[in-house]
XYZ file of C-alpha atoms in Angstrom:
308
model
C 103.680 105.752 204.863
C 105.319 109.148 204.454
C 108.947 107.425 202.618
C 106.202 105.844 200.452
C 104.448 108.902 199.139
C 108.267 110.309 198.740
C 109.514 108.264 196.976
C 106.620 107.504 194.518
C 106.503 111.848 194.416
C 109.780 111.142 192.803
C 109.301 108.764 190.508
C 107.132 110.645 189.633
C 109.159 113.172 188.549
C 111.640 111.302 187.331
C 109.050 109.590 185.449
C 107.455 113.095 183.687
C 110.783 113.985 182.822
C 111.434 111.533 181.008
C 108.208 112.060 179.251
C 109.035 115.024 178.216
C 112.282 114.129 177.096
C 110.688 111.104 174.755
C 108.174 113.277 172.851
C 110.283 116.628 172.953
C 113.087 113.882 170.546
C 109.259 111.883 168.557
C 107.315 115.035 167.789
C 111.443 116.715 165.469
C 111.667 113.895 164.473
C 109.341 113.610 162.307
C 109.423 114.334 158.862
C 107.851 117.986 157.397
C 108.827 121.172 158.383
C 106.163 122.659 160.935
C 106.741 126.425 159.653
C 106.291 124.840 155.413
C 102.617 122.815 156.992
C 101.475 126.045 158.975
C 102.090 128.739 155.585
C 101.826 125.814 152.817
C 104.888 124.402 151.086
C 104.039 127.884 148.199
C 104.738 129.811 150.799
C 107.355 132.770 151.135
C 111.034 130.982 151.799
C 111.511 134.722 153.951
C 108.589 133.973 155.805
C 109.286 130.078 156.253
C 113.266 131.357 158.026
C 111.192 134.152 160.052
C 108.544 131.207 160.938
C 111.106 129.043 162.378
C 113.438 131.951 163.994
C 109.290 132.809 166.573
C 109.091 129.410 166.598
C 112.460 128.275 167.747
C 113.282 125.771 165.065
C 116.433 127.322 163.060
C 118.987 127.180 167.084
C 120.097 124.136 167.704
C 118.574 120.844 168.759
C 120.471 120.925 172.112
C 119.488 124.506 173.101
C 116.114 123.741 172.386
C 115.641 120.711 174.601
C 116.881 122.863 177.169
C 114.621 126.355 176.690
C 112.057 123.666 176.589
C 112.582 122.694 180.158
C 112.481 125.434 181.937
C 109.291 126.674 179.269
C 108.239 123.053 181.642
C 109.277 123.571 184.570
C 107.002 127.360 184.779
C 104.097 125.377 183.340
C 104.450 127.211 180.211
C 103.806 124.675 177.037
C 104.231 127.851 174.792
C 102.225 129.394 172.171
C 100.231 126.675 168.948
C 99.876 128.546 166.187
C 98.227 126.666 164.903
C 94.666 127.490 166.984
C 96.428 131.145 167.982
C 96.273 130.794 171.284
C 98.799 128.779 174.777
C 98.640 125.719 173.860
C 97.849 124.503 177.341
C 94.141 126.850 177.374
C 93.377 124.672 174.007
C 94.474 120.948 176.730
C 92.083 122.364 178.942
C 89.333 123.002 177.221
C 89.047 119.827 176.025
C 90.258 117.893 178.955
C 86.588 117.272 180.850
C 84.545 115.730 177.304
C 87.735 112.963 177.394
C 87.999 112.943 181.102
C 83.868 112.776 181.078
C 84.384 109.725 179.344
C 87.317 107.746 180.583
C 85.520 108.109 184.578
C 81.869 106.643 182.104
C 84.379 103.583 180.997
C 85.879 103.043 184.358
C 82.635 102.818 186.162
C 81.226 100.998 183.269
C 84.396 98.582 183.785
C 85.217 98.276 186.896
C 81.219 97.411 188.366
C 81.218 94.677 185.240
C 84.135 93.332 185.374
C 84.439 92.989 189.244
C 81.136 91.779 188.997
C 81.450 88.858 186.422
C 85.523 88.138 187.947
C 83.872 87.839 191.634
C 81.256 85.205 189.535
C 83.344 83.498 187.302
C 85.791 82.903 190.897
C 83.645 81.783 193.009
C 83.236 78.398 191.222
C 86.180 77.662 189.370
C 86.083 75.038 186.153
C 82.383 75.339 186.213
C 80.223 76.659 183.741
C 79.762 80.348 184.357
C 83.590 80.292 184.169
C 84.261 78.976 181.212
C 81.482 81.350 180.120
C 83.040 83.832 181.400
C 86.363 83.787 180.394
C 85.502 83.342 177.400
C 84.322 86.196 176.993
C 87.422 88.203 178.007
C 89.375 86.181 175.640
C 86.703 87.586 173.184
C 87.467 90.986 173.614
C 90.627 91.389 174.713
C 91.445 90.076 170.132
C 88.956 92.439 169.296
C 90.887 96.475 168.587
C 88.974 98.557 169.900
C 88.390 100.807 166.728
C 86.560 97.979 164.952
C 84.385 97.111 168.496
C 82.998 100.387 168.514
C 81.913 100.165 164.437
C 80.350 97.087 165.278
C 78.358 98.910 167.583
C 77.615 101.584 165.651
C 76.149 99.476 163.199
C 74.403 97.911 165.749
C 72.821 99.774 168.001
C 72.859 102.972 165.799
C 71.945 102.572 162.351
C 70.129 98.583 163.304
C 68.006 99.351 166.252
C 68.692 103.329 165.997
C 68.347 103.756 169.663
C 71.675 105.521 170.647
C 73.817 108.596 169.227
C 76.979 106.825 166.450
C 78.797 110.748 167.300
C 78.933 113.506 168.509
C 77.699 115.734 172.084
C 74.982 117.602 173.817
C 73.067 114.399 175.693
C 73.642 111.005 177.752
C 73.203 109.044 175.231
C 75.430 110.067 173.053
C 78.188 108.827 175.919
C 76.753 105.504 176.695
C 78.646 103.965 173.503
C 81.571 105.907 172.727
C 82.573 105.020 177.176
C 81.028 101.104 176.287
C 83.768 100.581 173.541
C 86.710 102.232 175.663
C 85.413 100.104 178.524
C 84.924 96.492 177.275
C 88.839 96.050 176.721
C 89.451 97.503 180.997
C 86.657 94.871 181.429
C 88.354 91.931 180.028
C 91.828 92.525 181.904
C 89.734 92.771 185.403
C 86.815 90.266 185.444
C 89.699 87.982 184.968
C 92.936 89.164 187.012
C 89.471 89.331 189.642
C 88.589 85.594 189.321
C 92.375 84.852 189.594
C 92.524 86.344 192.961
C 89.148 85.451 194.093
C 89.484 81.963 192.848
C 93.157 81.571 195.277
C 91.375 83.509 198.601
C 88.864 80.987 198.335
C 91.180 78.566 199.096
C 92.529 79.625 201.107
C 92.789 78.753 204.929
C 91.176 81.451 206.497
C 88.157 80.883 203.723
C 87.631 78.007 204.929
C 87.579 78.621 208.142
C 84.594 80.960 208.101
C 82.926 78.804 205.817
C 83.913 75.776 208.825
C 82.176 79.068 211.566
C 78.681 78.654 209.046
C 78.730 82.242 206.884
C 77.384 81.227 203.947
C 79.277 81.532 200.539
C 77.924 84.913 199.582
C 79.425 86.517 203.132
C 82.413 84.867 203.100
C 83.938 86.093 198.875
C 81.759 89.142 200.085
C 83.440 89.919 203.989
C 86.331 87.984 203.317
C 87.653 87.232 199.534
C 86.693 89.630 198.261
C 88.785 92.323 200.243
C 92.060 90.095 199.796
C 91.509 90.922 195.903
C 90.834 93.763 195.483
C 95.142 94.814 196.039
C 95.838 93.254 192.705
C 92.264 95.125 191.278
C 93.153 98.423 192.238
C 96.630 98.386 191.665
C 95.695 97.728 188.229
C 92.661 99.968 188.242
C 95.496 102.814 188.529
C 97.677 102.010 185.526
C 94.326 101.105 183.705
C 93.198 104.631 183.852
C 96.356 106.770 181.988
C 95.841 103.303 179.188
C 91.675 104.521 178.637
C 92.706 108.053 177.945
C 95.389 107.316 175.825
C 92.656 104.847 174.057
C 90.591 107.413 174.152
C 92.492 109.100 170.965
C 90.717 106.640 168.941
C 87.982 105.990 170.452
C 86.787 109.462 170.791
C 87.456 109.616 166.194
C 85.648 107.040 165.745
C 82.696 108.851 167.795
C 83.360 112.627 166.480
C 83.743 112.631 170.103
C 85.628 116.716 171.321
C 88.182 115.922 173.235
C 91.506 115.287 173.493
C 91.975 112.918 171.144
C 90.818 114.205 168.736
C 92.985 117.910 169.528
C 96.056 115.345 169.386
C 95.179 114.428 165.984
C 94.895 117.234 164.611
C 98.602 118.480 166.357
C 100.606 115.824 165.301
C 99.059 116.508 161.383
C 100.193 119.971 161.001
C 102.981 119.140 163.331
C 101.555 121.896 166.387
C 103.881 121.260 169.013
C 103.167 122.332 171.623
C 99.915 121.338 171.766
C 101.391 117.375 171.313
C 103.928 118.078 174.515
C 100.522 119.166 176.131
C 98.753 116.345 175.851
C 101.366 114.537 175.782
C 102.194 115.878 179.906
C 99.180 116.111 181.321
C 98.146 112.278 180.445
C 101.809 111.592 182.872
C 101.039 114.435 184.730
C 97.820 111.209 184.919
C 99.693 108.721 185.558
C 101.118 109.725 187.656
C 98.880 110.351 190.273
C 96.468 107.982 189.320
C 99.442 105.384 190.112
C 100.435 107.722 193.483
C 96.444 107.852 194.938
C 96.438 103.721 193.300
C 99.397 102.737 196.508
C 97.399 105.279 199.124
C 94.628 102.831 198.553
C 96.449 99.154 198.749
C 98.181 101.038 201.679
C 94.921 101.238 203.063
C 93.958 96.894 202.000
C 97.394 95.908 203.108
C 97.747 96.294 207.155
C 101.985 95.347 205.921
C 102.254 98.261 203.148
C 100.574 100.816 206.347
C 102.907 99.418 209.010
C 105.847 99.039 206.651
C 106.228 95.625 206.716
C 106.799 94.198 203.519
């Protein structure tokens, strides 16, 4: 177990370095001069040159990269000249709103997805299985922003049951969380359905049924445990994807999280904020994957004992 944790941590360090290097190159390859964007096209050239020097943009790219890696290793993500404050402070201020949205969407997706997958996998090929398969394909086919707009049209403008945007009450969280969870529901439901269907054909399940256990007891006590292993793996990966996908949903619903912050930062060439958000999301993904590996080790004794 310790060896596995050390191995995953080493991989996580490599992933963080790769993410830091990639975002450094991407933001600097974007067209436009950050100093000109901040000061405006009518600014005096000498002012632009001074701002470029203060941002370190007048140095060679290699020197900028080494300085950037050194700052990141000290958890110094620089100053947001647009906001006039440390970039990571601005990111951390917006993080709680994104966490609330992501955790709520995850809870909805896991609850609904597992339920649908169990019901469909218990009787493969049945009417419920076909209905669940059709619904999950539809959920994965529609773009997230389109789902959000449709929910606003129906529940906000049509039925007037829920607010269409903003923050402040639990009702404001419903539509963005449901929108963000829809594709995740489909992934979990399809994976659970396949895993449960395979488990129900295993000999140990048939033996349990032969001993007189009810289908519900076998489904929840035997099939579900082994079916959770691939589901936990996917959940660990998809939560990180949800944080990234929240960028679109937050802008549709005017949710004050990382999404709107990073969109404004990209538009204004605010390197420090863009890099801070990207590395924070990468760190969250690394941690969640480590947690998922530990949970899988608890579910699968072969991993815990080093048999596989």
